[in-house]
PDB file of C-alpha atoms in Angstrom:
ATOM      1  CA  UNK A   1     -39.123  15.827 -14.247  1.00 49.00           C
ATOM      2  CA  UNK A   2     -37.158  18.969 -13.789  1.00 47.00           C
ATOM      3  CA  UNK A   3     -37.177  18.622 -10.265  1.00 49.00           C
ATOM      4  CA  UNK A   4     -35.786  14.892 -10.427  1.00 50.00           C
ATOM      5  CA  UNK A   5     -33.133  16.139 -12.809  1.00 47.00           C
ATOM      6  CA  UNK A   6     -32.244  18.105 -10.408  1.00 42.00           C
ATOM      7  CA  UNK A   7     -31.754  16.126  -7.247  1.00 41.00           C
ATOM      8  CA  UNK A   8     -29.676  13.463  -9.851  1.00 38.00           C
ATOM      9  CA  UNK A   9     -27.352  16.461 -10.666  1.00 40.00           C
ATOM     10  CA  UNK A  10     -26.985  17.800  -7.113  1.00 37.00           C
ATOM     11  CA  UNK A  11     -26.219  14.135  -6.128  1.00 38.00           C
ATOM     12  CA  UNK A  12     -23.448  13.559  -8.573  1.00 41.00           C
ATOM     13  CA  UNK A  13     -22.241  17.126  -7.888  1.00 38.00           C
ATOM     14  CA  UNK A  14     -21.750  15.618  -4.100  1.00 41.00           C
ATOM     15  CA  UNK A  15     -20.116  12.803  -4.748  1.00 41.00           C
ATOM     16  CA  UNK A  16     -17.699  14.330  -7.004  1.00 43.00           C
ATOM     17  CA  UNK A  17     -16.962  16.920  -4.216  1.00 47.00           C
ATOM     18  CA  UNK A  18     -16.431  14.050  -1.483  1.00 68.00           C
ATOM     19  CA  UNK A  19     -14.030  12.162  -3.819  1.00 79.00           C
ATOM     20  CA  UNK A  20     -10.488  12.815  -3.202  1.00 92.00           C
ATOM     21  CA  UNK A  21      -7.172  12.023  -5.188  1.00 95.00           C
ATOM     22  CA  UNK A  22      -3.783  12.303  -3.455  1.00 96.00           C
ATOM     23  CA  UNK A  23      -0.683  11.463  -4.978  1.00 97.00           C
ATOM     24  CA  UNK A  24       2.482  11.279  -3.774  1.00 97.00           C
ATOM     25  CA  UNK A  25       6.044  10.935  -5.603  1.00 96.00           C
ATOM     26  CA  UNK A  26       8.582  12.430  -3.179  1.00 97.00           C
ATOM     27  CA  UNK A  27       9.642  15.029  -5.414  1.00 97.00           C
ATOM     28  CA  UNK A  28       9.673  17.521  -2.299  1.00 95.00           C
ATOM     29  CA  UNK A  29      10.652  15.653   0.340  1.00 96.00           C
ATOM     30  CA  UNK A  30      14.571  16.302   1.597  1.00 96.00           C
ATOM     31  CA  UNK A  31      16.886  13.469   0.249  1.00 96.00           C
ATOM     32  CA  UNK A  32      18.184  10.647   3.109  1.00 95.00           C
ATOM     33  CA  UNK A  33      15.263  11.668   5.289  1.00 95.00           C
ATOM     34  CA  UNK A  34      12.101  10.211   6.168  1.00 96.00           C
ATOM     35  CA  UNK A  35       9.301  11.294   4.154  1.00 97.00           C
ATOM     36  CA  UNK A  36       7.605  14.377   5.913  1.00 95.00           C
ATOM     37  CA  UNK A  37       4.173  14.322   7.350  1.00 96.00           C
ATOM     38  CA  UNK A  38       4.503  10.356   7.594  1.00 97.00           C
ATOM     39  CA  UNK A  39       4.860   8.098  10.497  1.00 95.00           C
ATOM     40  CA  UNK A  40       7.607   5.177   9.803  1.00 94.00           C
ATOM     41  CA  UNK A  41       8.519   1.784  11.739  1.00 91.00           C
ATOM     42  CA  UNK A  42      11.578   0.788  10.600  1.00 89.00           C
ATOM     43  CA  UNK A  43      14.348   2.880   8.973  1.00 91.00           C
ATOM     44  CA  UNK A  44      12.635   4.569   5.579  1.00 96.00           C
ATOM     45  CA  UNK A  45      14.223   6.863   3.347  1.00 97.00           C
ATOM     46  CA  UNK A  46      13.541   9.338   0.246  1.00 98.00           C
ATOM     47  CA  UNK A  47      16.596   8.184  -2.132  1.00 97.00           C
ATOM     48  CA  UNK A  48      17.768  10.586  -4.974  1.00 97.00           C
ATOM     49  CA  UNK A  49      18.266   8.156  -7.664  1.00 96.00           C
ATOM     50  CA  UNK A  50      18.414   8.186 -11.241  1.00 95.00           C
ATOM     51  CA  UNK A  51      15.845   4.988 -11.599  1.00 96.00           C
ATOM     52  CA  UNK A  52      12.827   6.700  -9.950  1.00 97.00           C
ATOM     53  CA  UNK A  53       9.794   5.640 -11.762  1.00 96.00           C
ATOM     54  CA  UNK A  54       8.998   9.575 -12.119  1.00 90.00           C
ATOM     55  CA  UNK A  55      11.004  12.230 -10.846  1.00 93.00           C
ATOM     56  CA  UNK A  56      14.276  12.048  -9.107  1.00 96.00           C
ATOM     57  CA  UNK A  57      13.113  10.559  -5.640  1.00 98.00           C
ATOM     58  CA  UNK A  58      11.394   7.434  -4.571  1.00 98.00           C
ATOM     59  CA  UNK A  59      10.962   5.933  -1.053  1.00 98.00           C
ATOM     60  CA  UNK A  60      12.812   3.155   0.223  1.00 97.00           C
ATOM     61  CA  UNK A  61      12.696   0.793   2.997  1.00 93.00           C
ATOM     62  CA  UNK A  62      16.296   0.627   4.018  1.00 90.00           C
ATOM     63  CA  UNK A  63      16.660  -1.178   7.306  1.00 81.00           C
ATOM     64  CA  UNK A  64      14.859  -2.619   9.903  1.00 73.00           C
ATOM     65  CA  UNK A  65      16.983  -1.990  13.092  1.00 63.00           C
ATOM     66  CA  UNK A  66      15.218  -5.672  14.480  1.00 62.00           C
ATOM     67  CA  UNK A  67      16.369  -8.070  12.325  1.00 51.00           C
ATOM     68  CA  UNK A  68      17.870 -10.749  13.292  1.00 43.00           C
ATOM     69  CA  UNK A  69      17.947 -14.498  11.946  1.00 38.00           C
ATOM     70  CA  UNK A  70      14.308 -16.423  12.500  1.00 39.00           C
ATOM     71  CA  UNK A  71      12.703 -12.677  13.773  1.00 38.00           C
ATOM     72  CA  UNK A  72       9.160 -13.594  12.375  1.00 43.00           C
ATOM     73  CA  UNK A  73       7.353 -10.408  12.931  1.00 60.00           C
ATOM     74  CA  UNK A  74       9.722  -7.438  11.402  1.00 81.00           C
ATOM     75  CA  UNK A  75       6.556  -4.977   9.985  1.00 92.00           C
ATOM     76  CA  UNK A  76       8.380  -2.277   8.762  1.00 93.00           C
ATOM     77  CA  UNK A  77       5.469   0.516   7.678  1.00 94.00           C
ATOM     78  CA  UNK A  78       5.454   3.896   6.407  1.00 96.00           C
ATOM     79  CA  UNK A  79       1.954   5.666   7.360  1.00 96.00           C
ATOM     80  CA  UNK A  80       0.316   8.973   6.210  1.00 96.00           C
ATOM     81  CA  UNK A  81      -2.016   9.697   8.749  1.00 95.00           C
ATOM     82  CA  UNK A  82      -4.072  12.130   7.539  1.00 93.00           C
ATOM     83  CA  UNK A  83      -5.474   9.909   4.786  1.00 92.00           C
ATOM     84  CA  UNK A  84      -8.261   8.685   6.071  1.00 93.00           C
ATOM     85  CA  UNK A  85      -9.227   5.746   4.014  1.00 96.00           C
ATOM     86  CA  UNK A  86     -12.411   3.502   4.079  1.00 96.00           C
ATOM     87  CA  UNK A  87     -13.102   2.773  -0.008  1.00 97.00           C
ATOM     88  CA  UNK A  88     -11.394   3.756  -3.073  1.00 97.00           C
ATOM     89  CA  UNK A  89      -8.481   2.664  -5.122  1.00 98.00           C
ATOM     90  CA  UNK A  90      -4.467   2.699  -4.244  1.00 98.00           C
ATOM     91  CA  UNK A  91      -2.396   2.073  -6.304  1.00 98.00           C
ATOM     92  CA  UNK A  92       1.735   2.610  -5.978  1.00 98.00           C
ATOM     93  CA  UNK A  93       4.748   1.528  -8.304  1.00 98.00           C
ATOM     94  CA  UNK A  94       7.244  -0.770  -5.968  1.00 98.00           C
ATOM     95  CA  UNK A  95      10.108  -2.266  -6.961  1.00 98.00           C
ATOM     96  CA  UNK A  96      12.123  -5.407  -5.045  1.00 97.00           C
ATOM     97  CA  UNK A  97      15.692  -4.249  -4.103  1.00 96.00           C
ATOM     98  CA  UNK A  98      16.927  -7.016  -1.743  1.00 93.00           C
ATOM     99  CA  UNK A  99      16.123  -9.664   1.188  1.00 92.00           C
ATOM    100  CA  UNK A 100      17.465 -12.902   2.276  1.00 89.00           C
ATOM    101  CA  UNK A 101      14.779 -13.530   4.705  1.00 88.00           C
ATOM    102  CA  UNK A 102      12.211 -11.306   2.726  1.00 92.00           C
ATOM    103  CA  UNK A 103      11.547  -9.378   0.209  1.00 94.00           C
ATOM    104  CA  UNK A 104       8.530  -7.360  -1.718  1.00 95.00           C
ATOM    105  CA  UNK A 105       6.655  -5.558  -0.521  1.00 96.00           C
ATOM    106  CA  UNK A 106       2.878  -3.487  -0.705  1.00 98.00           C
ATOM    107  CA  UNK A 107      -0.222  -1.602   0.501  1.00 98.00           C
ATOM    108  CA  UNK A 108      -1.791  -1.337   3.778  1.00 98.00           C
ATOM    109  CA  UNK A 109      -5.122   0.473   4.169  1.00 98.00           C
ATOM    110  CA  UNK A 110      -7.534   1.472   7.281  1.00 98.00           C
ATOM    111  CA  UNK A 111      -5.111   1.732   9.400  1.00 97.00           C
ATOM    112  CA  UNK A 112      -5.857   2.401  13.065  1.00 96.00           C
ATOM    113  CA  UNK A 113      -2.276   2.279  14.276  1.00 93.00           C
ATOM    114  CA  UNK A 114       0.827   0.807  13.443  1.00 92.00           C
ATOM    115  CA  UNK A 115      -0.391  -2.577  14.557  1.00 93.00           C
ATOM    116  CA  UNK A 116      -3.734  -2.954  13.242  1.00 96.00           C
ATOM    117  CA  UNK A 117      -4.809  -2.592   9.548  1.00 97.00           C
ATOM    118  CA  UNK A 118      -5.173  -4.604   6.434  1.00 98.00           C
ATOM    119  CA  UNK A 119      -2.235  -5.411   3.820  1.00 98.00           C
ATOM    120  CA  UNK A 120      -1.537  -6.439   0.771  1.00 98.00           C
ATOM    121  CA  UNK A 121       2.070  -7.741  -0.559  1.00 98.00           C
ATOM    122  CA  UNK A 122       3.814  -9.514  -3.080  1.00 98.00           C
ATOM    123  CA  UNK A 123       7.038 -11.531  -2.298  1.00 97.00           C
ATOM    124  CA  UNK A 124       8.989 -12.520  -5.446  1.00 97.00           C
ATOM    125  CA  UNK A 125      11.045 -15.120  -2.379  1.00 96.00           C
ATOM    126  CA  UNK A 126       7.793 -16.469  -2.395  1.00 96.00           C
ATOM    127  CA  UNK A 127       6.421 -15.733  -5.462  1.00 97.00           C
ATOM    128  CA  UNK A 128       2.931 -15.264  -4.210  1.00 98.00           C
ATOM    129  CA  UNK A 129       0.200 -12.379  -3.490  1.00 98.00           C
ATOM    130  CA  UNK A 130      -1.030 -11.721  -0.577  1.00 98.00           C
ATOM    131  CA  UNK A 131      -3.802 -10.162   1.411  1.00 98.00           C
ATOM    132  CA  UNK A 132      -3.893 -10.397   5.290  1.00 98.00           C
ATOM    133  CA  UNK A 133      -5.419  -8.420   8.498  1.00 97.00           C
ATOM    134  CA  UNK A 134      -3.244  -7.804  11.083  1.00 95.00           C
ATOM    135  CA  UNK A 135      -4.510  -6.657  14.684  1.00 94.00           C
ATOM    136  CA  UNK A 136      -2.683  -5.962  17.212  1.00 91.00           C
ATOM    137  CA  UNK A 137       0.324  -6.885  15.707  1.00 90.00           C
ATOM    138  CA  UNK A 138      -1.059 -10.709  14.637  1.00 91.00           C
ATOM    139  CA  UNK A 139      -1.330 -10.752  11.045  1.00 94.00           C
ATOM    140  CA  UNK A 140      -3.989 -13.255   9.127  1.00 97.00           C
ATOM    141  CA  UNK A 141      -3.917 -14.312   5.617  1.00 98.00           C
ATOM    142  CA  UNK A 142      -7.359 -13.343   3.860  1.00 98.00           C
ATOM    143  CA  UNK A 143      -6.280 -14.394   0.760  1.00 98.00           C
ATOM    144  CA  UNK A 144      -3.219 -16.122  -1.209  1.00 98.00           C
ATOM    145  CA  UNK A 145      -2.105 -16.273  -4.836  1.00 97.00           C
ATOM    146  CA  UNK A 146       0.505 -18.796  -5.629  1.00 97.00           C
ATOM    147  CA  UNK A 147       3.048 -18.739  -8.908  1.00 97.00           C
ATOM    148  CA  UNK A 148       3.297 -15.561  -9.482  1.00 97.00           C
ATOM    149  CA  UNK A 149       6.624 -14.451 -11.393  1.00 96.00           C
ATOM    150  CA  UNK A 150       8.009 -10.962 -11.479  1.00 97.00           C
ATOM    151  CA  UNK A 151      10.714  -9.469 -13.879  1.00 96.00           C
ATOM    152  CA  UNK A 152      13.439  -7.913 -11.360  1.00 94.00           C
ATOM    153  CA  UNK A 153      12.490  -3.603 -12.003  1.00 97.00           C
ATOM    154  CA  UNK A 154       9.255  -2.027 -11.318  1.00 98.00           C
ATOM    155  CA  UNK A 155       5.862  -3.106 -11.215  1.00 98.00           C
ATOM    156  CA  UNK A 156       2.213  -1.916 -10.059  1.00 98.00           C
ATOM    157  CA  UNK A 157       0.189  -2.874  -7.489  1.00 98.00           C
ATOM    158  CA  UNK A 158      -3.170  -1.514  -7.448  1.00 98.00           C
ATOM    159  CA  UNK A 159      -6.030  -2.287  -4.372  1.00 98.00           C
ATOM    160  CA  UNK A 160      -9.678  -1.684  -4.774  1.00 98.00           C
ATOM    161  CA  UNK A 161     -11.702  -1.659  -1.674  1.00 98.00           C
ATOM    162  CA  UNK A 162     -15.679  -1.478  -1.823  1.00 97.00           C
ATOM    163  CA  UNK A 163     -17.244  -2.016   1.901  1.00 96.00           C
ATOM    164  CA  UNK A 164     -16.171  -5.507   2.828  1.00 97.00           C
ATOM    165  CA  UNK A 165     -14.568  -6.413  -0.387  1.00 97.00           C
ATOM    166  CA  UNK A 166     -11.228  -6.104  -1.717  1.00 98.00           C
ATOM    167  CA  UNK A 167      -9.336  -6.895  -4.795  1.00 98.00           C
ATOM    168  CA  UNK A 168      -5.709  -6.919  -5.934  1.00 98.00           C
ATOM    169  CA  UNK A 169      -3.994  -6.547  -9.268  1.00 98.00           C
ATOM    170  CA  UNK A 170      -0.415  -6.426 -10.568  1.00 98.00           C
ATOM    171  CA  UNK A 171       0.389  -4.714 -13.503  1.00 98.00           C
ATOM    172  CA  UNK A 172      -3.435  -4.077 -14.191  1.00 97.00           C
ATOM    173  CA  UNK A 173      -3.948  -8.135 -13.977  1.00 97.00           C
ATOM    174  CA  UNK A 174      -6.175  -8.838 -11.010  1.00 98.00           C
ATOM    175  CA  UNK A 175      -4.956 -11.142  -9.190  1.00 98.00           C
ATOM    176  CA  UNK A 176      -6.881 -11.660  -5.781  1.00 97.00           C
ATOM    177  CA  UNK A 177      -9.890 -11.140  -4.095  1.00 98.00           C
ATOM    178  CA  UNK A 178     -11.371 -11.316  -0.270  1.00 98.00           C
ATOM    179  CA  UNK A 179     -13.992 -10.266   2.032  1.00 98.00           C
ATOM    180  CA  UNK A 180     -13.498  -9.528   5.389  1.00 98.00           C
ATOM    181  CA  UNK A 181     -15.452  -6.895   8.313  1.00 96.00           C
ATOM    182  CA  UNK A 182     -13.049  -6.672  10.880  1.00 97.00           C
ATOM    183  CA  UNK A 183     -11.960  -2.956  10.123  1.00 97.00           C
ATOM    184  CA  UNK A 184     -15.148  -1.268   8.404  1.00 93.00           C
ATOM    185  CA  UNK A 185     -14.054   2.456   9.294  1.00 92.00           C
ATOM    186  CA  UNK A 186     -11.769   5.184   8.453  1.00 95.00           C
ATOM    187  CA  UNK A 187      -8.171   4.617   8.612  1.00 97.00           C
ATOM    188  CA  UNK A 188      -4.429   5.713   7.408  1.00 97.00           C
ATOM    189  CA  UNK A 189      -3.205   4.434   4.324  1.00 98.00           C
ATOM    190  CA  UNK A 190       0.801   3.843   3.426  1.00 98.00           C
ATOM    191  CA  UNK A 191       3.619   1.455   2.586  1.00 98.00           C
ATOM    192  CA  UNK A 192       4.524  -1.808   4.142  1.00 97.00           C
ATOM    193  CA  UNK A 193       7.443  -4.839   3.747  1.00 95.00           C
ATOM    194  CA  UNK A 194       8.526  -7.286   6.166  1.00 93.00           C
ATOM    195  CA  UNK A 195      11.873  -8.232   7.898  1.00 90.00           C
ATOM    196  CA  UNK A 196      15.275  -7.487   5.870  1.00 89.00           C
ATOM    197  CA  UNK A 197      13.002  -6.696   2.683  1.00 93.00           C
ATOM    198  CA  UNK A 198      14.848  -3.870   1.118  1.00 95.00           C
ATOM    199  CA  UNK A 199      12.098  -2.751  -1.306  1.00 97.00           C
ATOM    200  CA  UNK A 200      11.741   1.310  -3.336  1.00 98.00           C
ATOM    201  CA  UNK A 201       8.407   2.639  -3.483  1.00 98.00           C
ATOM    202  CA  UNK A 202       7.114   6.016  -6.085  1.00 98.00           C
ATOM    203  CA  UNK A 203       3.961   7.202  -7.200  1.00 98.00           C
ATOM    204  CA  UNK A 204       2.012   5.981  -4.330  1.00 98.00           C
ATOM    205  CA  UNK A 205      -1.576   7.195  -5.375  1.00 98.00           C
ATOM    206  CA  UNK A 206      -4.983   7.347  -3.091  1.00 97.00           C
ATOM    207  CA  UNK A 207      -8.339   7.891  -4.440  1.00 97.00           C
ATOM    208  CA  UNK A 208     -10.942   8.068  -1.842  1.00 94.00           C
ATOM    209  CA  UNK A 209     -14.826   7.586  -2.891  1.00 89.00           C
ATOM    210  CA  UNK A 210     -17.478   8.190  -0.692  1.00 76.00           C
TER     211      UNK A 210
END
């Protein structure tokens, strides 16, 4: 009995060590510059501004320099490489700014470059939830959730991924849910919108889980 006791306390001992929370709110990053240690498509910036969800910076994607009218694959992404994420939770505080074409914004995860990972976003055009792959640059919808109205300010989006499963919530309602294989290993985690969606980010928090 001893013995078993043991092995259950070294195990939970391990998997405590393994898990890892990283959270990021832009508090040290230099104002109108990119966030440091990230890789960006599209023109992102840390904002000083007095309506950061915490602090006195949040993220924002400001432009995409390849916009033009009917331009139906504008991925603007900010990565952090070294996060290498397979399953865990993510959750980050967004907040719609602007968009005629688009606008919203969310999560990607597993990330193997800038063209291939999985997403999740919520377009208040729209007013749906979404989850999609996108490889090589070809994006697929996974999942859809219709209806779904947002009061203009800030709001939470929060992503659970367990192996092959994924689920979505907004403001701690969940909202969506999807199974897919395609990307089963390690990958970056980070920000995403679409087009001339103008959309602030803060508080972007990763909890890996072994």
């Amino acid at each position: 009995m001893k013995k078993r006791a043991l092995l259950i306390a070294f195990f939970a001992l391990s998997v405590t060590a393994w898990a890892q929370t990283v959270r990021f709110d832009f508090e040290k990053d230099a104002a109108q510059k990119a966030p440091q240690g990230w890789k960006c498509v599209g023109e992102w910036r840390v904002l000083d501004d007095a309506t950061a969800w915490s602090g006195k910076h949040l993220l924002r994607m400001v432009r995409n320099p390849r916009q033009f009218l009917g331009y139906a694959r504008g991925f603007n992404l900010c990565l952090r490489p070294t996060l290498r994420f397979v399953d865990g939770n993510l959750t980050v505080r967004f907040r719609a700014e602007r968009g005629r074409q688009d606008r919203g914004g969310g999560i990607l995860w597993r990330a193997r470059d800038s063209g291939t990972y999985y997403v999740a976003r919520y377009n208040p055009l729209e007013e749906n939830f979404c989850f999609y792959k996108v490889i090589g640059g070809d994006r697929t919808l996974l999942a859809e959730r219709d209806g779904i109205r947002l009061t203009p300010g800030w709001h939470t989006m929060t992503i659970r991924v367990r192996g092959d499963r994924v689920e979505g919530a907004l403001d701690a309602q969940v909202l969506l849910r999807a199974r897919d294989r395609t990307l089963s290993g390690p990958g970056a985690a980070g920000l995403w919108t679409k087009a001339d969606a103008v959309t602030s980010f803060d508080d972007f928090v990763v909890r890996t889980e072994p």
